[in-house]
XYZ file of C-alpha atoms in Angstrom:
374
model
C -0.233 0.537 -81.454
C -1.483 3.140 -78.960
C -4.624 3.762 -81.057
C -5.312 0.000 -81.227
C -5.051 -0.391 -77.448
C -7.266 2.652 -76.941
C -9.936 1.211 -79.219
C -9.826 -2.139 -77.380
C -10.154 -0.430 -73.998
C -13.073 1.631 -75.233
C -14.770 -1.481 -76.581
C -14.241 -3.244 -73.265
C -15.910 -0.391 -71.394
C -18.927 -0.523 -73.697
C -19.225 -4.302 -73.271
C -18.878 -4.070 -69.494
C -21.418 -1.248 -69.188
C -23.896 -1.799 -72.028
C -26.776 0.008 -70.304
C -24.805 3.150 -69.514
C -23.158 3.226 -72.916
C -26.411 3.389 -74.811
C -28.296 5.647 -72.418
C -30.409 8.277 -74.155
C -32.874 10.863 -72.801
C -36.387 9.526 -73.455
C -39.728 11.157 -72.687
C -42.084 8.949 -70.664
C -45.773 9.789 -70.200
C -46.851 8.685 -66.728
C -50.294 7.989 -65.260
C -50.903 11.670 -64.558
C -50.031 12.659 -68.116
C -46.734 14.198 -66.968
C -43.885 14.142 -69.473
C -40.840 12.830 -67.621
C -37.389 12.506 -69.164
C -35.624 9.257 -68.240
C -32.238 8.037 -69.454
C -32.978 4.705 -71.168
C -32.182 1.924 -70.824
C -32.219 2.085 -67.039
C -29.743 0.121 -64.921
C -31.124 0.971 -61.460
C -34.805 1.306 -60.495
C -36.587 2.053 -57.214
C -40.209 0.898 -56.847
C -42.593 2.411 -54.308
C -45.773 0.380 -54.989
C -47.607 -1.872 -57.495
C -44.996 -4.607 -57.232
C -47.107 -7.327 -58.854
C -47.925 -5.034 -61.769
C -44.219 -4.290 -62.141
C -43.534 -8.043 -62.138
C -46.193 -8.775 -64.748
C -44.693 -6.212 -67.121
C -40.946 -6.427 -66.409
C -40.731 -10.109 -65.462
C -38.123 -11.640 -63.192
C -35.414 -10.137 -65.388
C -36.653 -6.673 -64.509
C -36.122 -7.298 -60.801
C -32.370 -7.603 -61.389
C -32.340 -3.842 -61.878
C -34.428 -2.984 -58.811
C -32.281 -1.472 -56.052
C -34.917 -0.477 -53.496
C -38.617 -0.815 -52.651
C -41.139 0.337 -50.063
C -41.312 -2.935 -48.141
C -44.247 -2.160 -45.804
C -47.112 -2.232 -48.350
C -45.997 -5.619 -49.641
C -44.047 -7.473 -46.962
C -45.965 -5.799 -44.126
C -49.500 -5.756 -45.494
C -49.433 -9.010 -47.462
C -46.636 -11.189 -46.064
C -48.036 -14.476 -47.394
C -47.948 -13.110 -50.939
C -44.580 -11.404 -50.447
C -43.033 -14.689 -49.303
C -44.009 -16.406 -52.545
C -42.361 -13.706 -54.632
C -39.322 -13.715 -52.350
C -38.850 -17.392 -53.194
C -38.469 -16.635 -56.923
C -36.856 -13.165 -56.913
C -33.280 -13.691 -55.661
C -32.601 -10.117 -54.543
C -35.971 -9.470 -52.877
C -35.173 -10.828 -49.405
C -32.364 -8.327 -48.845
C -33.814 -5.501 -50.923
C -33.122 -2.078 -49.345
C -36.207 -0.399 -47.897
C -36.967 3.179 -48.974
C -39.783 3.511 -46.435
C -43.493 4.114 -46.757
C -45.882 7.059 -46.653
C -48.490 5.662 -44.235
C -46.089 5.179 -41.336
C -43.983 8.258 -42.098
C -40.882 6.213 -42.831
C -40.407 7.158 -46.493
C -36.917 8.581 -46.888
C -35.752 10.767 -49.745
C -32.220 10.316 -48.417
C -32.451 6.552 -48.812
C -33.740 6.889 -52.354
C -31.000 9.325 -53.301
C -28.353 7.121 -51.676
C -29.379 4.162 -53.830
C -28.728 6.242 -56.972
C -31.616 4.907 -59.068
C -32.029 6.034 -62.657
C -35.765 6.401 -61.974
C -38.266 6.092 -59.113
C -41.636 4.497 -59.850
C -44.055 6.059 -57.380
C -47.758 5.670 -56.608
C -50.015 8.654 -57.238
C -51.024 8.986 -53.594
C -47.402 8.896 -52.423
C -46.418 11.460 -55.055
C -49.113 13.855 -53.833
C -48.415 13.282 -50.139
C -44.620 13.515 -50.229
C -44.146 16.945 -51.754
C -40.943 17.746 -49.864
C -39.420 14.323 -50.464
C -40.240 14.341 -54.156
C -38.684 17.793 -54.559
C -35.517 16.510 -52.888
C -35.419 13.419 -55.100
C -36.029 15.318 -58.322
C -33.583 17.982 -57.166
C -30.958 15.243 -56.959
C -31.551 14.489 -60.652
C -33.677 11.362 -60.133
C -36.823 11.406 -62.289
C -40.113 10.251 -60.738
C -42.646 8.426 -62.890
C -46.118 8.157 -61.336
C -47.913 4.805 -61.587
C -51.615 4.772 -60.677
C -53.934 1.782 -60.601
C -55.691 3.105 -57.469
C -57.776 5.640 -59.387
C -59.592 2.713 -61.047
C -59.725 4.597 -64.315
C -59.160 2.717 -67.554
C -56.846 5.373 -69.009
C -54.587 5.365 -65.943
C -54.396 1.570 -65.846
C -53.257 1.576 -69.462
C -50.879 4.550 -69.105
C -49.249 3.011 -66.011
C -48.711 -0.316 -67.752
C -47.192 1.317 -70.812
C -44.938 3.542 -68.696
C -43.499 0.543 -66.830
C -42.970 -1.256 -70.127
C -41.206 1.698 -71.732
C -38.893 2.209 -68.770
C -38.013 -1.475 -68.439
C -37.612 -2.147 -72.157
C -40.652 -4.437 -72.139
C -42.915 -2.485 -74.479
C -44.310 -5.521 -76.287
C -45.304 -7.286 -73.073
C -46.746 -4.072 -71.657
C -48.843 -3.507 -74.767
C -50.105 -7.078 -74.571
C -51.163 -6.523 -70.957
C -52.724 -3.151 -71.755
C -54.689 -4.739 -74.604
C -55.805 -7.584 -72.331
C -57.063 -5.173 -69.693
C -58.867 -2.944 -72.181
C -60.460 -5.958 -73.863
C -61.678 -7.560 -70.619
C -62.852 -4.236 -69.198
C -64.834 -3.495 -72.362
C -66.351 -6.980 -72.315
C -67.505 -6.586 -68.707
C -69.054 -3.195 -69.406
C -70.817 -4.471 -72.538
C -72.331 -7.357 -70.578
C -73.471 -4.992 -67.835
C -75.081 -2.705 -70.410
C -76.984 -5.629 -71.951
C -78.113 -6.831 -68.529
C -79.298 -3.355 -67.551
C -81.224 -3.029 -70.815
C -82.997 -6.282 -70.044
C -83.775 -4.968 -66.556
C -85.162 -1.682 -67.864
C -87.744 -0.303 -65.459
C -86.470 -2.375 -62.542
C -84.474 -0.899 -59.665
C -80.716 -1.370 -59.603
C -79.569 -4.306 -57.488
C -78.400 -3.188 -54.055
C -74.971 -4.247 -52.834
C -73.374 -4.010 -49.412
C -69.645 -4.635 -49.127
C -67.695 -4.924 -45.879
C -64.050 -5.479 -45.029
C -63.987 -8.826 -43.267
C -60.858 -8.207 -41.245
C -62.067 -7.980 -37.663
C -64.737 -10.681 -37.640
C -68.533 -10.713 -37.802
C -68.880 -9.398 -34.237
C -67.427 -6.053 -35.356
C -68.472 -3.738 -38.188
C -65.773 -3.392 -40.830
C -65.219 -0.609 -43.319
C -67.293 -0.201 -46.424
C -66.387 1.944 -49.440
C -67.821 4.947 -51.229
C -66.501 5.934 -54.658
C -63.295 3.932 -54.367
C -62.124 0.321 -54.202
C -65.182 -1.963 -54.043
C -67.522 1.019 -54.050
C -66.103 2.131 -57.378
C -66.454 -1.355 -58.879
C -70.047 -1.755 -57.666
C -70.993 1.554 -59.291
C -69.206 0.664 -62.534
C -71.248 -2.527 -62.643
C -74.491 -0.569 -62.560
C -75.509 -1.570 -59.038
C -76.496 0.586 -56.076
C -73.774 0.762 -53.449
C -75.385 1.061 -50.008
C -72.490 3.221 -48.807
C -72.943 5.828 -51.534
C -73.788 9.188 -49.984
C -73.783 7.719 -46.479
C -70.123 8.059 -45.557
C -68.248 11.296 -44.845
C -65.198 9.992 -46.721
C -64.123 7.231 -49.105
C -64.370 4.524 -46.448
C -65.811 3.933 -43.001
C -68.416 1.986 -41.100
C -72.040 1.964 -42.205
C -74.730 1.904 -39.527
C -75.867 -1.744 -39.197
C -79.491 -0.573 -39.042
C -79.063 0.984 -42.483
C -77.970 -2.355 -43.937
C -81.002 -4.077 -42.441
C -83.391 -1.346 -43.581
C -82.011 -1.297 -47.131
C -82.123 -5.121 -47.431
C -79.331 -5.567 -50.038
C -79.625 -8.051 -52.885
C -75.947 -9.010 -52.581
C -73.438 -8.914 -49.718
C -69.702 -8.988 -50.395
C -67.171 -9.579 -47.635
C -63.599 -8.698 -48.548
C -61.040 -11.140 -47.142
C -57.306 -11.675 -47.394
C -54.317 -13.461 -45.867
C -53.839 -10.920 -43.072
C -51.682 -11.896 -40.115
C -52.845 -11.682 -36.501
C -56.462 -11.445 -37.589
C -57.963 -14.693 -36.239
C -61.582 -13.812 -37.076
C -60.918 -12.520 -40.586
C -62.367 -13.964 -43.762
C -59.463 -15.854 -45.285
C -58.679 -15.832 -48.995
C -55.543 -16.193 -51.087
C -52.987 -18.708 -52.260
C -53.165 -20.975 -49.201
C -56.935 -21.238 -48.771
C -59.225 -24.062 -49.864
C -62.857 -23.295 -50.764
C -63.999 -25.053 -47.598
C -61.554 -23.007 -45.539
C -62.769 -19.715 -46.975
C -66.391 -20.796 -46.587
C -65.806 -21.615 -42.915
C -64.415 -18.128 -42.241
C -67.311 -16.522 -44.128
C -69.945 -18.508 -42.202
C -70.037 -16.161 -39.164
C -71.049 -13.339 -41.518
C -73.726 -15.479 -43.163
C -75.042 -16.205 -39.649
C -74.550 -12.689 -38.294
C -77.084 -11.512 -35.728
C -79.831 -9.440 -37.353
C -79.080 -10.596 -40.878
C -81.219 -13.735 -41.058
C -84.177 -11.924 -42.639
C -82.124 -10.162 -45.304
C -82.938 -11.278 -48.843
C -79.251 -11.776 -49.630
C -78.858 -14.167 -46.685
C -82.111 -16.045 -47.236
C -81.246 -16.620 -50.883
C -77.552 -17.379 -50.350
C -76.277 -14.251 -52.086
C -73.268 -13.569 -49.872
C -69.737 -13.963 -51.193
C -66.099 -13.583 -50.203
C -63.572 -11.817 -52.416
C -59.856 -11.159 -51.972
C -59.412 -7.541 -50.914
C -56.164 -7.288 -52.884
C -57.909 -7.927 -56.207
C -59.259 -4.404 -56.560
C -57.165 -1.529 -57.909
C -54.768 -3.801 -59.810
C -53.867 -4.687 -63.375
C -55.938 -7.843 -62.937
C -58.961 -6.297 -61.183
C -61.057 -7.238 -64.219
C -61.384 -10.709 -62.657
C -63.050 -9.127 -59.600
C -65.385 -7.229 -61.921
C -66.219 -10.491 -63.694
C -66.946 -12.277 -60.414
C -69.221 -9.556 -59.041
C -70.857 -9.109 -62.438
C -71.638 -12.818 -62.512
C -73.285 -12.582 -59.078
C -75.354 -9.557 -60.119
C -76.300 -10.667 -63.632
C -75.940 -14.482 -63.877
C -77.373 -14.773 -67.380
C -75.200 -12.035 -68.857
C -72.031 -13.567 -67.392
C -72.990 -17.232 -67.749
C -69.994 -18.076 -69.964
C -67.457 -16.067 -67.936
C -64.999 -17.877 -65.659
C -63.281 -15.318 -63.395
C -61.263 -17.934 -61.514
C -60.075 -19.398 -64.798
C -59.170 -15.905 -66.023
C -57.048 -15.295 -62.919
C -55.374 -18.675 -63.361
C -54.553 -17.824 -66.980
C -53.134 -14.452 -65.900
C -50.792 -16.199 -63.464
C -49.650 -18.737 -66.016
C -48.853 -16.108 -68.617
C -47.631 -13.089 -66.654
C -46.605 -14.010 -63.103
C -43.647 -16.112 -61.905
C -45.596 -17.884 -59.162
C -48.198 -20.603 -59.743
C -51.895 -20.040 -59.216
C -53.462 -21.736 -56.217
C -55.967 -21.159 -53.459
C -59.322 -19.374 -53.185
C -59.679 -15.746 -54.231
C -63.444 -15.445 -54.644
C -66.212 -17.638 -53.301
C -69.979 -17.652 -53.703
C -71.075 -18.895 -50.270
C -74.368 -20.334 -51.514
C -72.829 -22.367 -54.355
C -69.922 -24.773 -54.819
């Protein structure tokens, strides 16, 4: 009798705590190639960054196990996007905040207090928060580094697979990794063909500017990272290359005029309290985005630029780069640079398909716009 009751109680514990009961030490390879041991399956997860990538891989079901996030880089930087996810993720509105690196609010104590089985952390946060990470790991919480910011194919793939392994979504993660590798390879093959056909001709020149403050101010441009990295990958000449002391900053307006770029890209978004910004995102119509881009197309001193005369100025959502879906940004810019090589590519359609298959919110709005064409 006693043995029977004991077996029933033991069975009840296993049923009530299925994740804990089957936990086993598992080696995860993160974006940096680190081998991190995590007890799988996980019941509690903290997420520091790359929330939309996490969603694409883990799905809404995965969010049930999230116990804390860094709210600032999502809710603070991109509130219009955050609000859409908040509407479909029940626990997101009241999700505990573990703080953020940029404003100095990241708290190892908060992470430890939430008792996650693992912390998913961006590469730049991992490198910056040496004391905090030592405290977290010292408390027995493994840290797995996720890195889409490096804009390296291997790290995109490794990050996606790591999330999938941790969340028990390996099949979906592999599907996404295959999609990214396939689309990336296709873009690069098209660029190579286009460059072969242009043999002997100079590389097209591109100037990119963050359209946050309005056309009456000079916004940041990028060298070796973000849009600068994508422009270089696409075989074009980035006007900022070698002209900035760091990865981003303002380029002398006289340099832009003297270099006479073939293409101008203005990065927009759904920023708040930025009345002169180029507006892109879920809530924007093409006409709305075009209206906010017009002051740049009519900017003083730019009227004689080839890109302006020939209508080669475009808006693109700033949040598209350094993501699991940044291949759509590469497609869009590639199509502007090499129209013939990308004639059958539909970047907007590709982003719509990505939403329909991998994201819990519907596609809408304007994310990229060629000012000179409908």
